Coordinates of C-alpha atoms in Angstrom, one line a residue:
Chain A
X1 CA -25.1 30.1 13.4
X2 CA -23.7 26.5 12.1
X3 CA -23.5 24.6 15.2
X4 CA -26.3 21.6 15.1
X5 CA -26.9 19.0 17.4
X6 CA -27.9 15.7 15.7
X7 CA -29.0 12.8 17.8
X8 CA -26.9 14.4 20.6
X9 CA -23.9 14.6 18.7
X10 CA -22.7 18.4 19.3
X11 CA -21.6 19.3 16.0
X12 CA -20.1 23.0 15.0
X13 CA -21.5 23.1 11.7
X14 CA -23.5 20.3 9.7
X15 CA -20.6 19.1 7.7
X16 CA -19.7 15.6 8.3
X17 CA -16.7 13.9 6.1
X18 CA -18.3 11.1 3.9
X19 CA -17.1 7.2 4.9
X20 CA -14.9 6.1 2.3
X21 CA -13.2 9.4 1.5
X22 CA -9.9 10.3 3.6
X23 CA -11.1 8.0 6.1
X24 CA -8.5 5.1 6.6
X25 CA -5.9 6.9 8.9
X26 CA -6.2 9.0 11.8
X27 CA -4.0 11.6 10.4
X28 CA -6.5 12.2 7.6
X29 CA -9.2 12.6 10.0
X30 CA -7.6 14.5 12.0
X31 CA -6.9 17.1 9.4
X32 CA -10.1 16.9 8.2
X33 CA -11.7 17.2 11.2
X34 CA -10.2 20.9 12.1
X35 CA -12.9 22.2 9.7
X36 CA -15.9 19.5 9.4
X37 CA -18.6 19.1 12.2
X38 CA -17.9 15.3 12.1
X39 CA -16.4 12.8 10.2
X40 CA -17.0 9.0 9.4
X41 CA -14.1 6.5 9.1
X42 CA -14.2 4.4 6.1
X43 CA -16.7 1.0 6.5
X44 CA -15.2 -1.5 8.9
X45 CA -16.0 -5.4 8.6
X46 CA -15.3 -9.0 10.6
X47 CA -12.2 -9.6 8.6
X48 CA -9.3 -7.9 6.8
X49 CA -10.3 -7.1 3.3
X50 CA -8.6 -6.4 0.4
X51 CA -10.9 -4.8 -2.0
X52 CA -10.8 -4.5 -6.1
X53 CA -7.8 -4.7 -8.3
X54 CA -6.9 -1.3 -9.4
X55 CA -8.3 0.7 -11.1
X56 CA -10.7 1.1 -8.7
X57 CA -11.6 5.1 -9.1
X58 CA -12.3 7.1 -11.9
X59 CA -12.8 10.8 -12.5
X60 CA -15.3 11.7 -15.4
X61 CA -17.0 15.2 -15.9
X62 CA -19.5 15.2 -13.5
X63 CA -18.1 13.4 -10.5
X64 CA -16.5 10.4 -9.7
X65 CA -17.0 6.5 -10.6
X66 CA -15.8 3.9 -7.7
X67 CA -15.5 0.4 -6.7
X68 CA -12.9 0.2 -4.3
X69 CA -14.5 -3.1 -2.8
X70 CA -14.7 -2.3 0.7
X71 CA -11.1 -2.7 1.5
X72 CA -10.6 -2.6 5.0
X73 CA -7.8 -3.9 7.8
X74 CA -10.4 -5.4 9.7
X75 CA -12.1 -4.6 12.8
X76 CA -9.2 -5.4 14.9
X77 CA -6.5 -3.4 12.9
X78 CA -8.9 0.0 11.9
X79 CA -10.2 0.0 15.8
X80 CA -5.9 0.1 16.9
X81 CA -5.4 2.9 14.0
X82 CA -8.8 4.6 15.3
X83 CA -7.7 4.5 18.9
X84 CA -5.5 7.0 18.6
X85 CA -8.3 9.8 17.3
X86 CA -9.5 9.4 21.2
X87 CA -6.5 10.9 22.2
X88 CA -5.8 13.8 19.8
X89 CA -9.8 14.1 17.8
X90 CA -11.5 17.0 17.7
X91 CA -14.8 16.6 16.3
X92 CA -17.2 13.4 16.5
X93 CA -15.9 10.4 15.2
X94 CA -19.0 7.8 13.2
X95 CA -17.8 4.4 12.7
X96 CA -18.9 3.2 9.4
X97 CA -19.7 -0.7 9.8
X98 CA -20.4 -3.2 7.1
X99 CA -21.3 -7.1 7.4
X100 CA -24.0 -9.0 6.0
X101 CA -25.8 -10.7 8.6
X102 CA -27.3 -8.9 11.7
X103 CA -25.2 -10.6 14.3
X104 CA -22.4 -9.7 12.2
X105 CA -22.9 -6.1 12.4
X106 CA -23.8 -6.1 15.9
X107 CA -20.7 -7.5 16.9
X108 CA -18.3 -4.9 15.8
X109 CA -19.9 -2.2 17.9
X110 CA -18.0 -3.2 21.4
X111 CA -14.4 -2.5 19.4
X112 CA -15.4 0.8 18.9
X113 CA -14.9 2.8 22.3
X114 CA -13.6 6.2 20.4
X115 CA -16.9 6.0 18.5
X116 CA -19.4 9.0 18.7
X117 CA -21.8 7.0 16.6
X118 CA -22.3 4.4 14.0
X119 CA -23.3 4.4 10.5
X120 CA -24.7 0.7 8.6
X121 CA -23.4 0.6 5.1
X122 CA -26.6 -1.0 4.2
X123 CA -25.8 0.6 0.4
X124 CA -22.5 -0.2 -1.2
X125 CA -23.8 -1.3 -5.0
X126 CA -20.7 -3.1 -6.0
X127 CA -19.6 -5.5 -3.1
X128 CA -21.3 -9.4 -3.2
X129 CA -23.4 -10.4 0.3
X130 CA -22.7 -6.8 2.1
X131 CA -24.0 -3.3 1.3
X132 CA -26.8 -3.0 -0.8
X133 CA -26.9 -7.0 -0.9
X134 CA -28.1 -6.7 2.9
X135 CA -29.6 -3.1 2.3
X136 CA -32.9 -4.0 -0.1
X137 CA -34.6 -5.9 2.0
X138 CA -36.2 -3.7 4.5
X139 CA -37.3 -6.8 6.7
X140 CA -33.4 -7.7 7.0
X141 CA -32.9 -3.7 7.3
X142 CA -35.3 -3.3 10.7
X143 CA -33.3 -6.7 11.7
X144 CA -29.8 -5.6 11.5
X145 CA -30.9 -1.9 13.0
X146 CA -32.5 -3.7 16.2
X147 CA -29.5 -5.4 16.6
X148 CA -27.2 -3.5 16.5
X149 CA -29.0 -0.7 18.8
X150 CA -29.3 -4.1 21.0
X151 CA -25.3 -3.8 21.3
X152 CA -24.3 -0.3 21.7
X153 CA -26.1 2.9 23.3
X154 CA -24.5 5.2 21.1
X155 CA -26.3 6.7 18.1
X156 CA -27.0 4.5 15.0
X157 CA -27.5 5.7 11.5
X158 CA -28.4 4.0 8.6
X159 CA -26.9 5.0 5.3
X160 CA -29.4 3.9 2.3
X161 CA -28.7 3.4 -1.3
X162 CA -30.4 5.1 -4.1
X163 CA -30.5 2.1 -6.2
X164 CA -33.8 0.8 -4.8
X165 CA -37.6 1.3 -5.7
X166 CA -38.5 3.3 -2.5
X167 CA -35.9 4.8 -1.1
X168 CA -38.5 5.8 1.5
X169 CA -39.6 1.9 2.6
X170 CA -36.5 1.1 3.3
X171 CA -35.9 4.4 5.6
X172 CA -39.3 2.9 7.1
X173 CA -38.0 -0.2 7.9
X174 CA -34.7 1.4 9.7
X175 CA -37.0 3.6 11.5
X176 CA -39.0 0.4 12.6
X177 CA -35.9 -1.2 14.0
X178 CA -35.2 1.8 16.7
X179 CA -32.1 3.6 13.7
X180 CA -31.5 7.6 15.7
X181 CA -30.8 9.0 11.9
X182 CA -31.2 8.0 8.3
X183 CA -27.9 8.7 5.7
X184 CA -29.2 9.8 2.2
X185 CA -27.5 8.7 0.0
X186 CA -24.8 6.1 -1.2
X187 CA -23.2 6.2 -5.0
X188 CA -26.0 5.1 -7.9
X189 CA -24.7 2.3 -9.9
X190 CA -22.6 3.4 -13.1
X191 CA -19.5 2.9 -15.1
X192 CA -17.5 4.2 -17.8
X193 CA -15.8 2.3 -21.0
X194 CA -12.7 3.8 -22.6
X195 CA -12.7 4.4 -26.4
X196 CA -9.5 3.2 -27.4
X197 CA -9.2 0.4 -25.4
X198 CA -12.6 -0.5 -26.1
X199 CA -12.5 -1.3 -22.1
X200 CA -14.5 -0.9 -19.1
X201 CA -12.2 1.5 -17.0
X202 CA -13.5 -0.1 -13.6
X203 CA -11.2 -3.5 -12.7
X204 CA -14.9 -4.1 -11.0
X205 CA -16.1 -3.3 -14.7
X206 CA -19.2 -1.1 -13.0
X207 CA -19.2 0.7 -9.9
X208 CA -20.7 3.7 -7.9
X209 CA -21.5 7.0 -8.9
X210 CA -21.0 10.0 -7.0
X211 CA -20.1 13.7 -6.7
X212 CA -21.8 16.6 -8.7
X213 CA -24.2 14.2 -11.5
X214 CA -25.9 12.5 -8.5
X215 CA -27.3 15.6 -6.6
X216 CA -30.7 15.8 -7.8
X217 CA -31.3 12.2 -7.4
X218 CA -30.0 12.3 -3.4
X219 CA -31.9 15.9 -2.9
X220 CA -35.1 14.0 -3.6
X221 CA -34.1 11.0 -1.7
X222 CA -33.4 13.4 1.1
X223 CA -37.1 15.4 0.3
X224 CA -39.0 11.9 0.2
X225 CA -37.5 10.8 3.7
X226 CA -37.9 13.8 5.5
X227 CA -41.9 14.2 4.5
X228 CA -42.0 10.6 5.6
X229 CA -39.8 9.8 8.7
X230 CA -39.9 11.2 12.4
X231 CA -35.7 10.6 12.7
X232 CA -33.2 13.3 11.1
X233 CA -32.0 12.8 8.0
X234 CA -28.3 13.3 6.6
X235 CA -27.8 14.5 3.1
X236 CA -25.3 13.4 0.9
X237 CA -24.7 12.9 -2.5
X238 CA -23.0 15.8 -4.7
X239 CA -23.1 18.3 -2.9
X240 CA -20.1 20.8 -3.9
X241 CA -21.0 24.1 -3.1
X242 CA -22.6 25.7 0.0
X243 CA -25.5 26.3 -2.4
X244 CA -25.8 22.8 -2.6
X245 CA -25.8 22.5 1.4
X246 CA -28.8 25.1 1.3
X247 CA -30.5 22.9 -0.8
X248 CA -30.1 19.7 1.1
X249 CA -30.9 21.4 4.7
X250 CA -34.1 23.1 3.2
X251 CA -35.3 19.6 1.6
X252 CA -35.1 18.6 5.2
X253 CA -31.6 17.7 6.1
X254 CA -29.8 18.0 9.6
X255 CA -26.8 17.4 8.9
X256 CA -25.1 16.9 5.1
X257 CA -21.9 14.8 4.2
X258 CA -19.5 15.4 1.7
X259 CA -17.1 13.0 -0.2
X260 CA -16.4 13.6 -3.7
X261 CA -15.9 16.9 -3.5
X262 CA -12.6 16.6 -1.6
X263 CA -11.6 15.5 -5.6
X264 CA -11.9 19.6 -6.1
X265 CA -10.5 21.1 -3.2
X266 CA -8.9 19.4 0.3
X267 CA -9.6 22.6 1.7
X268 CA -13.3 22.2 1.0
X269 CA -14.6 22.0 4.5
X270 CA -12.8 25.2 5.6
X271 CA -14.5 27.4 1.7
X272 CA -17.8 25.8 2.8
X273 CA -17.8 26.6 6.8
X274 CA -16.6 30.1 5.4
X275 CA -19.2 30.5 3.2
X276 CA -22.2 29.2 4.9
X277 CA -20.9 31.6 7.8
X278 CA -21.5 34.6 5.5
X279 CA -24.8 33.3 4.4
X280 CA -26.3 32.8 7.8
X281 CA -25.0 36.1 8.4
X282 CA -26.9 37.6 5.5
X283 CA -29.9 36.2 6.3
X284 CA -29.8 36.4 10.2
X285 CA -31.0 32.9 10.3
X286 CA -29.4 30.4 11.7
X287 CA -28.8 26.8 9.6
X288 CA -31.1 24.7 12.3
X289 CA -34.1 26.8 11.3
X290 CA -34.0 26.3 7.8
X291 CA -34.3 22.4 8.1
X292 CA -36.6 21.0 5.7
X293 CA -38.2 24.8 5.0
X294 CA -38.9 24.1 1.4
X295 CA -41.4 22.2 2.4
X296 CA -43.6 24.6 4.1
X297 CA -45.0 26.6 1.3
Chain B
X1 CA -8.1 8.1 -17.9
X2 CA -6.7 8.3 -21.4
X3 CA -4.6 5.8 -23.5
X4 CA -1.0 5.9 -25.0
X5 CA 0.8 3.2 -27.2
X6 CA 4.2 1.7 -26.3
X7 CA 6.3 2.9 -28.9
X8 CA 9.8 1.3 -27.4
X9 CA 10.5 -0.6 -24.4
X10 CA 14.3 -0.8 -23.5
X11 CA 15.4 -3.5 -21.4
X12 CA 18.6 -2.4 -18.6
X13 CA 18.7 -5.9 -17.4
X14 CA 16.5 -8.7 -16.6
X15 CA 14.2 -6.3 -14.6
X16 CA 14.2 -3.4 -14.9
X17 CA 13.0 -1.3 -18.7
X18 CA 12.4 1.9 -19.4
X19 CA 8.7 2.3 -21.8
X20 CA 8.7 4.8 -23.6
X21 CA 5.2 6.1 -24.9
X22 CA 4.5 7.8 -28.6
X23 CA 3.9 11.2 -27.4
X24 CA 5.5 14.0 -24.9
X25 CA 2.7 13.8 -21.6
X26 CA 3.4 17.8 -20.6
X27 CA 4.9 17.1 -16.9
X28 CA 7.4 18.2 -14.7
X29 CA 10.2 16.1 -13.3
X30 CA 9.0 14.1 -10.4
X31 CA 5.5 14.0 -11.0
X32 CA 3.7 10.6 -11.7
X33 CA 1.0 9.3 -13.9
X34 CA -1.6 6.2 -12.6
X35 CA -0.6 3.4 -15.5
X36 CA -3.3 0.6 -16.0
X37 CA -2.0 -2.2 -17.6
X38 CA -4.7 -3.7 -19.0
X39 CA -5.6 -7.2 -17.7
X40 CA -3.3 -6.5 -14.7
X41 CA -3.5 -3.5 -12.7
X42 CA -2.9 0.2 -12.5
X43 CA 0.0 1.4 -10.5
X44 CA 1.6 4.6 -9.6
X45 CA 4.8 5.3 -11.9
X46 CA 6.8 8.6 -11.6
X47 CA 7.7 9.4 -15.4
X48 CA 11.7 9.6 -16.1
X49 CA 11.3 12.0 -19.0
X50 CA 8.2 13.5 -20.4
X51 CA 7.9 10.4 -22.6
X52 CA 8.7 7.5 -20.3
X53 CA 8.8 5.4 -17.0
X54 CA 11.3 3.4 -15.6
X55 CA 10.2 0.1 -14.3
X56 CA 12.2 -2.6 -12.2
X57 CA 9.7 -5.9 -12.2
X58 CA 9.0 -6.4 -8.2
X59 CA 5.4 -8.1 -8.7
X60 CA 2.9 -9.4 -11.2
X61 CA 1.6 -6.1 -12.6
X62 CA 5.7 -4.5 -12.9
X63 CA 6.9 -7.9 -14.4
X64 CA 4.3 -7.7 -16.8
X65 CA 4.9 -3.7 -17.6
X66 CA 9.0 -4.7 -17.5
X67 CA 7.7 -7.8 -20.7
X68 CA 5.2 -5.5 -22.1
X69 CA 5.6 -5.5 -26.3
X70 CA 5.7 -2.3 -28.6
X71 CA 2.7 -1.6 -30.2
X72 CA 0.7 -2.0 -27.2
X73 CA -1.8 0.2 -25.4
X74 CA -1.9 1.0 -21.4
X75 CA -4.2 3.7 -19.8
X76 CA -2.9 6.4 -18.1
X77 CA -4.3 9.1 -15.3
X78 CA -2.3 12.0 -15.3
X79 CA 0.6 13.1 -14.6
X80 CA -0.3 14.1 -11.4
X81 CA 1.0 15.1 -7.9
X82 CA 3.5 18.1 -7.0
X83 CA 7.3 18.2 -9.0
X84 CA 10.8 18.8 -7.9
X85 CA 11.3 22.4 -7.5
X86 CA 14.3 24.6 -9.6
X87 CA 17.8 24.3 -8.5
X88 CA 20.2 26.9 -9.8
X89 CA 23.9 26.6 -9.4
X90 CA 25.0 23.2 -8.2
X91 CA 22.3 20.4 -7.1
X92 CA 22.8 16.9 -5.8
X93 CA 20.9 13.7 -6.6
X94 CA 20.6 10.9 -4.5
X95 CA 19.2 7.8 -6.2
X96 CA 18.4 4.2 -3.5
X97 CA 17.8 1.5 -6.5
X98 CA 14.7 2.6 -8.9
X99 CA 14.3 5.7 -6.8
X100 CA 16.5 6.3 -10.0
X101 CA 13.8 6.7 -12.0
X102 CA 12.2 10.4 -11.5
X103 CA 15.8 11.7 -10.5
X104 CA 16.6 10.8 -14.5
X105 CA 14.2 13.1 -15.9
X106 CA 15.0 15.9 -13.2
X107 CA 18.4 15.3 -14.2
X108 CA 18.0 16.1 -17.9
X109 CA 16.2 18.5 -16.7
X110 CA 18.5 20.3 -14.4
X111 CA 21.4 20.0 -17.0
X112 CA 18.8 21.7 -19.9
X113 CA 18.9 24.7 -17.3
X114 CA 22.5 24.7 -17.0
X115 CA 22.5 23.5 -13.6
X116 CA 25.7 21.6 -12.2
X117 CA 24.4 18.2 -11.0
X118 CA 25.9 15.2 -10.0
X119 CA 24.7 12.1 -8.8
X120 CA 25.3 9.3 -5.8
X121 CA 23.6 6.3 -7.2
X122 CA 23.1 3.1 -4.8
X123 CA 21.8 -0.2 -5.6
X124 CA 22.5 -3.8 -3.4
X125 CA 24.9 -5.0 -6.1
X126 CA 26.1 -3.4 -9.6
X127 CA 23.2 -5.4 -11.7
X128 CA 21.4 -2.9 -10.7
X129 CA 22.6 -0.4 -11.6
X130 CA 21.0 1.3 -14.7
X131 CA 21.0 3.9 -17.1
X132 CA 24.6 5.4 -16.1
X133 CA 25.0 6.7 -19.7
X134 CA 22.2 9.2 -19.4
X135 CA 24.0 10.4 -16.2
X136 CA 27.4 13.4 -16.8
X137 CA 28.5 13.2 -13.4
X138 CA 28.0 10.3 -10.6
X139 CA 29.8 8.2 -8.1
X140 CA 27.9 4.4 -7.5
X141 CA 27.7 3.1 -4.3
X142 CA 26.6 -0.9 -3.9
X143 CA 25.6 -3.2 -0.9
X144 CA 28.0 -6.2 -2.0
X145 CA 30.7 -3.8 -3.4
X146 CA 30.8 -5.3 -6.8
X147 CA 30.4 -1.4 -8.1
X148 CA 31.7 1.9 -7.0
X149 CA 31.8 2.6 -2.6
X150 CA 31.2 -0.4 -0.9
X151 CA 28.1 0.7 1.3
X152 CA 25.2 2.3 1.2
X153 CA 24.2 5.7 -1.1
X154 CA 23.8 7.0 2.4
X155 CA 27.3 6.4 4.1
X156 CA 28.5 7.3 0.1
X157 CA 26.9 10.6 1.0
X158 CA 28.0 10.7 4.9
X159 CA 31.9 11.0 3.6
X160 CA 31.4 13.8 1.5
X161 CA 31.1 17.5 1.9
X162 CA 27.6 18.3 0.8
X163 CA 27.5 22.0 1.8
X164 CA 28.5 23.7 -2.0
X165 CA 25.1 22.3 -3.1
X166 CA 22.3 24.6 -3.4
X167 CA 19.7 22.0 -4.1
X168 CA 19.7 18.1 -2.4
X169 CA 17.0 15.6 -4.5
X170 CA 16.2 12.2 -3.3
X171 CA 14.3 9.2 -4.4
X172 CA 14.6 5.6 -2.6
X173 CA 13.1 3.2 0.0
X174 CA 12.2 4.9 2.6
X175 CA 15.0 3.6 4.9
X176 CA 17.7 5.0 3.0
X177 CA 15.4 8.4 2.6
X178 CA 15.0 8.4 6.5
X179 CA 18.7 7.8 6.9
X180 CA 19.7 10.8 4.4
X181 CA 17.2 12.9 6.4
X182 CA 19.7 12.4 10.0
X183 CA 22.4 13.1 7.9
X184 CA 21.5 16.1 6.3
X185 CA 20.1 16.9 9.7
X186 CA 23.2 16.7 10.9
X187 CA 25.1 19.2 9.0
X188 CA 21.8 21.7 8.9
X189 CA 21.4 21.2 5.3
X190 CA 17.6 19.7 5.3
X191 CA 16.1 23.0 4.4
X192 CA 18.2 22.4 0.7
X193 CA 16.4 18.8 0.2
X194 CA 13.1 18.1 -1.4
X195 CA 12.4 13.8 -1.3
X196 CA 10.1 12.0 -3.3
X197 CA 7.8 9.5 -1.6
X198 CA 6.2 6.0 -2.3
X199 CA 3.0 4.8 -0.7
X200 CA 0.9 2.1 -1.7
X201 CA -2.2 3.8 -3.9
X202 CA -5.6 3.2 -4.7
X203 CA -7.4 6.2 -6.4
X204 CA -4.4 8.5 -7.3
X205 CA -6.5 11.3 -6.9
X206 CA -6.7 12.8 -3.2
X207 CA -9.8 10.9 -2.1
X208 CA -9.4 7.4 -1.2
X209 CA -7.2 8.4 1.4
X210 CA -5.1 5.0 1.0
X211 CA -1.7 7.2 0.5
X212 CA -1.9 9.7 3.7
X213 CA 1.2 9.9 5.5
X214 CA 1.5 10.2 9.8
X215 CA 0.9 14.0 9.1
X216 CA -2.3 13.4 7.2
X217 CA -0.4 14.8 3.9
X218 CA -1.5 12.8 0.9
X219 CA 1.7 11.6 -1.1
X220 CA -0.6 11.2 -4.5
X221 CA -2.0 14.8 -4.3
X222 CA 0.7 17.1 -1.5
X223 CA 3.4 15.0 -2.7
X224 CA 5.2 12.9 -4.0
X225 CA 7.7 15.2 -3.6
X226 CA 8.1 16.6 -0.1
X227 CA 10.5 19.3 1.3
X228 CA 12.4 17.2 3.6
X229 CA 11.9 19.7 6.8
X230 CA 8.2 19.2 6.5
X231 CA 8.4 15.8 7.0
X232 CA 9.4 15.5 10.5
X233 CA 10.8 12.2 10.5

């Protein structure tokens, strides 16, 4: 009643691990990956990064603040560590890539042989020249899509950021360039001072918003792009409770990712799967049907 | 994230000081708290009493904490991650350098129970060696001999009978940890030990995923204290 297919992934349920969360080691992802439909590694670049100073994550009441910087091993380092989910994986492994030209992105693809698919992080809000720097501009956007589906046969997604005037334009342009599946959505820019200190609590000073405060703003994100695109869409952004997956796969999502949550529970993929199990089983439907039914009066 | 003032900092030698903060954080032994030195960084420091962490200046941000003046603020998140469990009867602790640190509040701890602990202590020479008043009963070990067993806390350990202890705590590089672990091995006692990790962390909070160990077990939120038999060194 879970299983979905998306893009030809085979997934058993619609619950993909969100890049950045539990995604540098294989060990995570392995564990993770006994109860989630897929995961994505955290965003890989050119060259070894090291990211912000800490801190670099903060917890507030309605989710999670972050500006972790993109720290990454680089491509040659993270593809070694991910070699080794080949041999012992489970379910689909997406490669999250970052880079801020076209060329860039397109050469990372070939080090990625364990890759099911790829997502573009064309929507970090707090890194200079990569992310959202490279993910606004929806003529760059088509670009860096047609190239990189010029380098790789596998799947491509593109994973947009909420922090731009049509989300829907740039989903467009992605859609333009050849992309197999749009990502909906990154962290909306934020930040957070502390009182006594009288001190941003970011080393980055502002950062990305995610987990529960952000759902509304990615359900619509998600609601606008379905009504408008042909590809599938993944939802993510908030989503906490298998409620919350309803929602997203009735505004029209496939498949929905989940990152922040993981703050709550680490056993979150197994309550959710558990959950959505008995819901499909009350309503004799299963999840694939329900795609994108709010919108049909 | 919430702040605390320094309300003492006492220096044990050139490098290593225990800060002390103006109120009780409500902990257990061997739990931590995220400490952001403001200007510098935020770092994962396992308390060593419910008032206090023990700090030996290894880098910038340490050096900085070690020199920090009374008076003045620093964030902390926390305390976080899973404690030492309860030891009744006798209990070992086995301390590699500032791995000293947490086993000084379990220790209090342990004696405030009425628990019989005593304590193998190494460090590379006797300099560093700290805080031995606070301890009732210990033996040193050090790497140059100029304190105690010349040798490591390890081969200290190795020439003793260990079996009378009900409980076996440890906290130290993770050589000296993965050395204890064979020996303990050795004489079937690894089912008695519990050992307190260190990973390099980002978040602190079970989501970055910086901290994971080779069994996908995250040492800011699973650990940092690990029964030894799970670890499967």
């Amino acid at each position: 009643m879970l299983e979905v297919e998306l893009c030809g992934l085979k997934m058993k349920n619609p619950l993909m691990l969100a890049s950045g969360i539990m995604g540098s080691h294989v060990s995570s992802l392995i564990r993770i990956s006994r109860h989630a439909g897929a995961v994505v590694a955290k965003s890989v670049g050119t060259e070894p990064r090291e990211g912000y100073r800490n801190p670099v994550v903060v917890n507030y009441a309605h989710g999670l603040i972050n500006a972790v910087g993109l720290s990454s091993p680089g491509v040659r380092a993270f593809a070694e560590e991910l070699e080794k989910f080949r041999a012992e994986g489970r379910s689909p492994l997406v490669v999250s890539l970052f880079a801020s030209t076209s060329e860039e992105f397109a050469s990372l693809t070939p080090h990625f042989p364990m890759a099911d698919a790829f997502e573009l992080n064309l929507s970090c809000p707090h890194a200079e020249n990569v992310g959202m720097a490279v993910g606004s501009d929806p003529e760059l956007v088509k670009e860096i899509v047609a190239e990189v589906k010029r380098s790789t046969e596998k799947p491509v997604f593109a994973k947009l950021s909420p922090n731009v005037l049509d989300v829907v334009e740039i989903g467009k342009a992605a859609e333009e360039g050849g992309v197999d599946a749009v990502v909906a959505v990154n962290t909306v820019k934020g930040m957070s001072i502390d009182i006594v200190s009288r001190k941003p609590k970011l080393s980055n000073i502002s950062g990305g918003v995610s987990g529960e405060a952000i759902k509304p703003i990615a359900l619509k994100c998600v609601w606008d792009l379905y009504k408008e695109l042909d590809v599938p869409v993944i939802g993510v952004g908030g989503i906490t409770t298998w409620k919350d997956v309803v929602e997203f796969i009735l505004a029209g999502a496939t498949a929905v990712q989940i990152g922040s949550a993981l703050f709550y529970s680490h056993r979150i993929f197994y309550s959710l799967v558990e959950s959505l199990k008995a819901y499909t089983r009350s309503t004799g439907e299963s999840l694939v049907e329900l795609v994108g039914k709010a919108h049909t009066g | 994230m919430y702040c605390v003032r320094v309300e003492k900092v006492v220096k044990h030698s050139k490098d290593v000081a225990t800060i002390v903060f103006d109120g009780i954080l409500p902990s257990y032994p061997g739990q931590f708290v995220m400490l952001n030195l403001f200007g510098y960084e935020e770092i994962p420091l396992s308390l060593s009493s419910p008032r206090s962490v023990t700090v030996k200046a290894v880098g910038e941000t340490t050096r900085a904490l070690v020199d920090i003046s009374p008076g003045a603020l620093v964030g902390i998140k926390g305390p976080m991650g899973n404690p030492f469990t309860p030891a009744e009867g006798k209990a070992l602790l086995v301390a590699g350098g500032i791995g000293i640190a947490p086993l000084l509040y379990l220790h209090d701890y342990l004696i405030a129970e009425g628990v019989e602990v005593h304590v193998f202590y190494g460090a590379r020479n006797a300099d560093e060696i700290v805080c031995l008043e606070r301890l009732k009963s210990y033996e040193v070990a050090t790497d140059d001999g100029s304190a105690g067993f010349h040798g490591n806390v390890v081969e200290l350990a190795a020439t003793k009978d260990l079996s009378s202890y009900r409980k076996i705590y440890a906290c130290g590089p993770e050589p000296m940890l993965k050395a204890l672990y064979k020996l303990l091995n050795e004489r079937e006692l690894l089912n008695r030990a519990e050992f307190s990790l260190e990973r390099y962390m980002k978040c602190g909070i079970g989501v970055c995923g910086s901290c994971v160990l080779e069994n996908g077990l995250r040492v800011c939120v699973e650990g940092p204290v690990f029964s030894a038999a799970k670890l499967e060194w």
